Amino acid sequence: MFQLSPSAKILPLLLAVTITLTTLVDGAFSPARISFESLVQPDSASRELFLRSLRNIGMISVTDIPYFDSKWETLNTLPACMKDSFPEWALEHTFADGTRRQTLASHSVGNIHAASPVPVADSDSCAAFTEASQTFRQVVGLVLAAFAEQLAEVLNLDDTKPVLMDKSSIKPYSLVDIFEGGDQLDHFHCYYSSEEEDSSFALGEDTIEWHTDQGLALVFTPGSTDGKPTDGFYIQLEDGSTEMVDFQKKDDLVILLGDGVNQYLNRVIDADHSLRALPHSLRMPISSSSDSVSPRVWYGRMVLPPSAAMHPFHPFTFGEIREQMIIEDGGSMIGCSEDLVARELSETTCEDGVASYCWHRCMNFTEYGVSPEICADQQLDLACINEEGYLWPGNHDPAFAIGCIDLSTAENLTIMDDSHNDNGHDDHGETTNGDDHEHDSTTTPSGVGFHSGRFALLVASISFVASTF
């Protein structure tokens, strides 16, 4: 249980405990909201809201995070740095509706360790972004740590109840261990919608189609333009209905559950506490219509299991599953088998001979003009690939679709991680030797332990991070 120290210097900032129930506002879905203080020092009402929201919806918003100016400083400096960093460090993808998305990405291990720097251009705008984002990402890690502690408590999953094991079946991983020692992928996005009048939002079509994320959780900032939350984020409720989420500026961070809860978490908890992976989609708002208009900016961190942890139903570690494609049955991969993928959407049980699973959904052969037979006529195999011919590694990337390729020579896409810094990034004055970064000053103070539930020390850590730069 978290204990609030009377000497905590930021107590006046946290006096109001805010608990907001899920409602429909003007036809839009208002997410369940819980204040940061309620997250780390819950009473019975906030604890019940926390569990009910994750069971019935699969999402909760965290508000009133202290010392969180770095969020808007990061998002406000992102577009200029993105422009400077493209194409050397930023990737671009154009969706079917014409929406362009540019991305900066990085990687970290666990919540409370110094995250790897985001590879960016050597420019004044990127220096401002780097300074703000380092602080911001550290605070995100601390909030995730508090979330993990609260989740473990309400699910009755302490250190004595492992969720996963390593390959030798010697090292157990508790729920908190997964958050503290798992791989975490950070993505910063700038979206520019199509300049055409018949945009996806106007026509009611999805820019990013319905899917569930493959990680255990995704923590993100709601999409915004010029500091104001944008429309266009949709979720699918338990009854199958869909609603657009009415995010507000007070939604500091939103935590959404991915298919990891189905793969390995729900199997170790009571059935009446089962959590829900939330299907969601995006329709790009019309407002960000060109480079002359500020883009829709978004940040997300996906929480993945430790690379050394074994999948509970397959003889592979999660690292092996993420790094290579295991081909079975003429083109399907073990990463797309029934035990590994989301089954929230009825369409994800792909009809044999009609569709194949790719990028978190079933893709119809007719829609994509391809089939196992068409590929066989070309002496190729049906697989989930991108335009460059790389195999889908199971990550969050809609650039992948079903197509024909020679699986005997096809290569897996390598997800960007720390090693991306090795390619000439030393010119920016950053080391490439693992934890030996210049940014170690962002590391949390020694002794920060969330198993002990020391709320005052948690807040002091956030204060420390916020004042470091």
PDB file of N, CA and C in Angstrom, residues 73 114 130 390:
ATOM      1  N   GLU A  73       5.740  20.595 -23.514  1.00  0.00           N
ATOM      2  CA  GLU A  73       7.007  21.064 -24.077  1.00  0.00           C
ATOM      3  C   GLU A  73       7.513  20.078 -25.124  1.00  0.00           C
ATOM      4  N   ALA A 114      17.055   4.841 -17.279  1.00  0.00           N
ATOM      5  CA  ALA A 114      17.226   5.894 -18.279  1.00  0.00           C
ATOM      6  C   ALA A 114      16.944   5.329 -19.666  1.00  0.00           C
ATOM      7  N   THR A 130      14.794  17.182 -27.469  1.00  0.00           N
ATOM      8  CA  THR A 130      15.521  16.182 -26.694  1.00  0.00           C
ATOM      9  C   THR A 130      15.486  16.502 -25.210  1.00  0.00           C
ATOM     10  N   TYR A 390       9.922  -6.958 -46.451  1.00  0.00           N
ATOM     11  CA  TYR A 390      10.270  -7.505 -45.140  1.00  0.00           C
ATOM     12  C   TYR A 390       9.059  -8.174 -44.510  1.00  0.00           C
TER      13      TYR A 390
END
